[in-house]
Amino acid sequence: MELSEGRLKFIEAWGKLGSEWGINRTMAQIHALLLISPEALTTEEIMEELTISRGNTNMNLRDLIGWGLVEKQHKSGERKEYFYADKDTWNIARQVAKERKKRELDPIIKLLNELSEVKGDDKDRNYKTFRSSVKDINKLAKNVNKTLETMLKAEESWFWGSIFKIFK
Amino acid sequence: MELSEGRLKFIEAWGKLGSEWGINRTMAQIHALLLISPEALTTEEIMEELTISRGNTNMNLRDLIGWGLVEKQHKSGERKEYFYADKDTWNIARQVAKERKKRELDPIIKLLNELSEVKGDDKDRNYKTFRSSVKDINKLAKNVNKTLETMLKAEESWFWGSIFKIFK
DNA sequence: TCAAAAGTTCAAAAATTACTGAAAGTTTAA
DNA sequence: TTAAACTTTCAGTAATTTTTGAACTTTTGA
């Protein structure tokens, strides 16, 4: 396979994966393009490479920056803004985990705690099942939360080393 | 909070979480409803509870069965089909992990292996960056894969026990 | 201070995804 | 073999999400 074909496939696959996980396809594609670009790119270059509009490019770049996956760069003597993606896979994974935890896991845990307080009749089977399901999901959510918190602090080598130790 | 309000909030939240993770909102809501229902429910009951059409209910139930999260039950002397959700959170987590691994991770690993074979000029910076990104993502994907495989085999207690051991 | 170049916004259009409802299919009991 | 009870399918419609593009704002150099 040629490089140009490989690049296209990579961008396409990253976009598909993103959309399967609730991330805008274009945002994932821009990220993919930046991941395989040695230099920071301008809005123009991204627009052209992916054949998308200026507005779309601008908004998705802003989102990527919001996710902490892309940074703006300025080259001295130039007005244009350049965009660069951190290429360290471990940082990317941590960043995504961190954002999704904040946006999704934290609110769900808050709700589950409220739902743990629901009052009802202990003879009511509906009530018993509700309580039990909420309790179990809450427990799982907290385990995941704790694991993520540790992962966010961890060094890559230490993390995988430890994982493999248990999964010997 | 009353049970009826809690049930509604739980169903709503589960649906929202699902849609954030690329799972059809209705499918997640049906799953939520079954999770808090002590008895298996009929299509009619689900339709009524969630105010959705018969066709929608039928298709999403089929998908839930395809994900291994719901099973059909037959009550003797009755023609109707009943639907029941496994309430063991660990089983649910494993089942979801298993399906997403099969549907998404496995194909991505296959592609990354192909992309590792892309030939090019070692002096070309685009080529070098491409190779390096593909290689790193491939490594991460394989680590995740290995961890999931172990998790799929594991007992819950053993799994969390071991996780907490490293995250002491 | 102005105008060119770049960046941002957002209403409208397009694309995608989900849902409905009625028709067709299937199963069972008599 | 018929018909009632139930399930499945899918074309058309609706809802949601994404994208465009043109107007608007900001920045900078002359």
Tab-separated table of N, CA and C in Angstrom, chain B residues 49-115:
chain	number	residue	atom	x	y	z
B	49	GLU	N	-45.297	1.844	28.250
B	49	GLU	CA	-44.470	2.522	29.261
B	49	GLU	C	-43.607	3.625	28.634
B	50	LEU	N	-43.077	3.346	27.456
B	50	LEU	CA	-42.176	4.320	26.825
B	50	LEU	C	-42.856	5.124	25.721
B	51	THR	N	-44.135	4.856	25.505
B	51	THR	CA	-44.895	5.477	24.405
B	51	THR	C	-44.118	5.478	23.088
B	52	ILE	N	-43.817	4.275	22.640
B	52	ILE	CA	-43.172	4.104	21.337
B	52	ILE	C	-43.966	3.073	20.544
B	53	SER	N	-43.729	3.045	19.244
B	53	SER	CA	-44.527	2.182	18.369
B	53	SER	C	-44.125	0.715	18.492
B	54	ARG	N	-44.986	-0.117	17.961
B	54	ARG	CA	-44.720	-1.540	17.973
B	54	ARG	C	-43.457	-1.897	17.178
B	55	GLY	N	-43.356	-1.286	15.985
B	55	GLY	CA	-42.201	-1.584	15.136
B	55	GLY	C	-40.886	-1.221	15.815
B	56	ASN	N	-40.878	-0.048	16.397
B	56	ASN	CA	-39.690	0.431	17.094
B	56	ASN	C	-39.324	-0.515	18.234
B	57	THR	N	-40.308	-0.871	19.014
B	57	THR	CA	-40.082	-1.773	20.142
B	57	THR	C	-39.500	-3.099	19.660
B	58	ASN	N	-40.129	-3.630	18.638
B	58	ASN	CA	-39.689	-4.928	18.126
B	58	ASN	C	-38.239	-4.901	17.647
B	59	MET	N	-37.902	-3.874	16.865
B	59	MET	CA	-36.544	-3.806	16.317
B	59	MET	C	-35.496	-3.627	17.403
B	60	ASN	N	-35.788	-2.761	18.367
B	60	ASN	CA	-34.792	-2.518	19.398
B	60	ASN	C	-34.655	-3.705	20.341
B	61	LEU	N	-35.756	-4.421	20.558
B	61	LEU	CA	-35.641	-5.633	21.363
B	61	LEU	C	-34.759	-6.649	20.652
B	62	ARG	N	-34.941	-6.718	19.358
B	62	ARG	CA	-34.105	-7.661	18.605
B	62	ARG	C	-32.619	-7.291	18.727
B	63	ASP	N	-32.349	-5.980	18.642
B	63	ASP	CA	-30.960	-5.549	18.797
B	63	ASP	C	-30.426	-5.875	20.190
B	64	LEU	N	-31.262	-5.644	21.191
B	64	LEU	CA	-30.817	-5.931	22.559
B	64	LEU	C	-30.508	-7.411	22.721
B	65	ILE	N	-31.319	-8.239	22.081
B	65	ILE	CA	-31.053	-9.679	22.131
B	65	ILE	C	-29.730	-9.963	21.415
B	66	GLY	N	-29.519	-9.266	20.281
B	66	GLY	CA	-28.268	-9.415	19.538
B	66	GLY	C	-27.034	-9.013	20.356
B	67	TRP	N	-27.214	-8.059	21.231
B	67	TRP	CA	-26.113	-7.646	22.106
B	67	TRP	C	-25.988	-8.595	23.308
B	68	GLY	N	-26.896	-9.522	23.417
B	68	GLY	CA	-26.821	-10.466	24.539
B	68	GLY	C	-27.250	-9.857	25.858
B	69	LEU	N	-28.044	-8.787	25.798
B	69	LEU	CA	-28.427	-8.110	27.040
B	69	LEU	C	-29.840	-8.471	27.489
B	70	VAL	N	-30.614	-9.022	26.572
B	70	VAL	CA	-32.016	-9.325	26.862
B	70	VAL	C	-32.332	-10.704	26.307
B	71	GLU	N	-33.222	-11.405	26.982
B	71	GLU	CA	-33.636	-12.703	26.445
B	71	GLU	C	-35.152	-12.813	26.380
B	72	LYS	N	-35.588	-13.587	25.402
B	72	LYS	CA	-37.005	-13.892	25.268
B	72	LYS	C	-37.377	-14.956	26.277
B	73	GLN	N	-38.579	-14.808	26.818
B	73	GLN	CA	-39.095	-15.868	27.684
B	73	GLN	C	-40.498	-16.229	27.224
B	74	HIS	N	-40.850	-17.483	27.418
B	74	HIS	CA	-42.211	-17.914	27.098
B	74	HIS	C	-42.860	-18.407	28.373
B	75	LYS	N	-44.076	-17.967	28.599
B	75	LYS	CA	-44.790	-18.477	29.764
B	75	LYS	C	-45.753	-19.554	29.297
B	76	SER	N	-45.739	-20.658	30.005
B	76	SER	CA	-46.532	-21.791	29.547
B	76	SER	C	-48.005	-21.421	29.546
B	77	GLY	N	-48.690	-21.842	28.494
B	77	GLY	CA	-50.099	-21.523	28.370
B	77	GLY	C	-50.353	-20.177	27.726
B	78	GLU	N	-49.259	-19.431	27.420
B	78	GLU	CA	-49.438	-18.115	26.794
B	78	GLU	C	-48.714	-18.058	25.466
B	79	ARG	N	-49.314	-17.330	24.559
B	79	ARG	CA	-48.706	-17.179	23.232
B	79	ARG	C	-47.686	-16.041	23.229
B	80	LYS	N	-47.958	-15.049	24.041
B	80	LYS	CA	-47.101	-13.844	24.051
B	80	LYS	C	-45.646	-14.158	24.399
B	81	GLU	N	-44.774	-13.297	23.862
B	81	GLU	CA	-43.369	-13.391	24.243
B	81	GLU	C	-43.075	-12.373	25.345
B	82	TYR	N	-42.246	-12.792	26.265
B	82	TYR	CA	-41.859	-11.897	27.356
B	82	TYR	C	-40.371	-11.609	27.226
B	83	PHE	N	-39.973	-10.436	27.673
B	83	PHE	CA	-38.563	-10.034	27.559
B	83	PHE	C	-37.997	-9.725	28.929
B	84	TYR	N	-36.811	-10.255	29.124
B	84	TYR	CA	-36.197	-10.144	30.445
B	84	TYR	C	-34.729	-9.736	30.299
B	85	ALA	N	-34.295	-8.827	31.143
B	85	ALA	CA	-32.893	-8.385	31.094
B	85	ALA	C	-32.116	-8.953	32.273
B	86	ASP	N	-30.966	-9.501	31.980
B	86	ASP	CA	-30.032	-9.912	33.025
B	86	ASP	C	-29.684	-8.685	33.861
B	87	LYS	N	-29.765	-8.824	35.167
B	87	LYS	CA	-29.549	-7.657	36.026
B	87	LYS	C	-28.163	-7.636	36.646
B	88	ASP	N	-27.323	-8.576	36.298
B	88	ASP	CA	-25.970	-8.626	36.850
B	88	ASP	C	-25.081	-7.627	36.106
B	89	THR	N	-24.724	-6.580	36.828
B	89	THR	CA	-23.993	-5.473	36.198
B	89	THR	C	-22.683	-5.927	35.572
B	90	TRP	N	-22.026	-6.842	36.234
B	90	TRP	CA	-20.763	-7.334	35.692
B	90	TRP	C	-20.982	-8.058	34.354
B	91	ASN	N	-22.023	-8.851	34.298
B	91	ASN	CA	-22.351	-9.504	33.023
B	91	ASN	C	-22.658	-8.478	31.938
B	92	ILE	N	-23.402	-7.452	32.303
B	92	ILE	CA	-23.743	-6.426	31.318
B	92	ILE	C	-22.467	-5.781	30.781
B	93	ALA	N	-21.597	-5.387	31.699
B	93	ALA	CA	-20.350	-4.727	31.295
B	93	ALA	C	-19.536	-5.636	30.383
B	94	ARG	N	-19.448	-6.889	30.749
B	94	ARG	CA	-18.672	-7.829	29.929
B	94	ARG	C	-19.294	-8.010	28.554
B	95	GLN	N	-20.617	-8.113	28.543
B	95	GLN	CA	-21.311	-8.332	27.285
B	95	GLN	C	-21.094	-7.160	26.330
B	96	VAL	N	-21.204	-5.954	26.877
B	96	VAL	CA	-21.003	-4.756	26.051
B	96	VAL	C	-19.555	-4.703	25.565
B	97	ALA	N	-18.633	-4.978	26.472
B	97	ALA	CA	-17.213	-4.964	26.094
B	97	ALA	C	-16.944	-5.976	24.986
B	98	LYS	N	-17.536	-7.142	25.151
B	98	LYS	CA	-17.329	-8.213	24.176
B	98	LYS	C	-17.832	-7.816	22.791
B	99	GLU	N	-19.035	-7.257	22.755
B	99	GLU	CA	-19.617	-6.900	21.459
B	99	GLU	C	-18.852	-5.760	20.800
B	100	ARG	N	-18.500	-4.762	21.589
B	100	ARG	CA	-17.807	-3.621	20.980
B	100	ARG	C	-16.411	-4.031	20.544
B	101	LYS	N	-15.788	-4.869	21.294
B	101	LYS	CA	-14.485	-5.397	20.865
B	101	LYS	C	-14.618	-6.058	19.504
B	102	LYS	N	-15.598	-6.921	19.377
B	102	LYS	CA	-15.785	-7.667	18.141
B	102	LYS	C	-16.123	-6.729	16.984
B	103	ARG	N	-17.022	-5.780	17.249
B	103	ARG	CA	-17.507	-4.932	16.163
B	103	ARG	C	-16.544	-3.818	15.799
B	104	GLU	N	-15.745	-3.368	16.775
B	104	GLU	CA	-14.954	-2.165	16.520
B	104	GLU	C	-13.461	-2.339	16.711
B	105	LEU	N	-13.074	-2.929	17.826
B	105	LEU	CA	-11.640	-3.025	18.074
B	105	LEU	C	-10.971	-3.998	17.106
B	106	ASP	N	-11.557	-5.168	16.941
B	106	ASP	CA	-10.949	-6.158	16.057
B	106	ASP	C	-10.723	-5.616	14.636
B	107	PRO	N	-11.754	-4.986	14.014
B	107	PRO	CA	-11.507	-4.433	12.676
B	107	PRO	C	-10.418	-3.359	12.652
B	108	ILE	N	-10.362	-2.553	13.695
B	108	ILE	CA	-9.364	-1.475	13.720
B	108	ILE	C	-7.958	-2.073	13.823
B	109	ILE	N	-7.809	-3.114	14.606
B	109	ILE	CA	-6.497	-3.747	14.745
B	109	ILE	C	-6.072	-4.353	13.409
B	110	LYS	N	-7.028	-4.943	12.733
B	110	LYS	CA	-6.739	-5.501	11.418
B	110	LYS	C	-6.223	-4.403	10.473
B	111	LEU	N	-6.922	-3.288	10.451
B	111	LEU	CA	-6.492	-2.190	9.574
B	111	LEU	C	-5.124	-1.669	9.976
B	112	LEU	N	-4.904	-1.500	11.271
B	112	LEU	CA	-3.620	-0.951	11.721
B	112	LEU	C	-2.472	-1.863	11.301
B	113	ASN	N	-2.723	-3.160	11.346
B	113	ASN	CA	-1.683	-4.086	10.890
B	113	ASN	C	-1.379	-3.882	9.414
B	114	GLU	N	-2.436	-3.669	8.626
B	114	GLU	CA	-2.214	-3.396	7.206
B	114	GLU	C	-1.452	-2.089	7.011
B	115	LEU	N	-1.842	-1.092	7.792
B	115	LEU	CA	-1.197	0.214	7.636
B	115	LEU	C	0.267	0.182	8.086
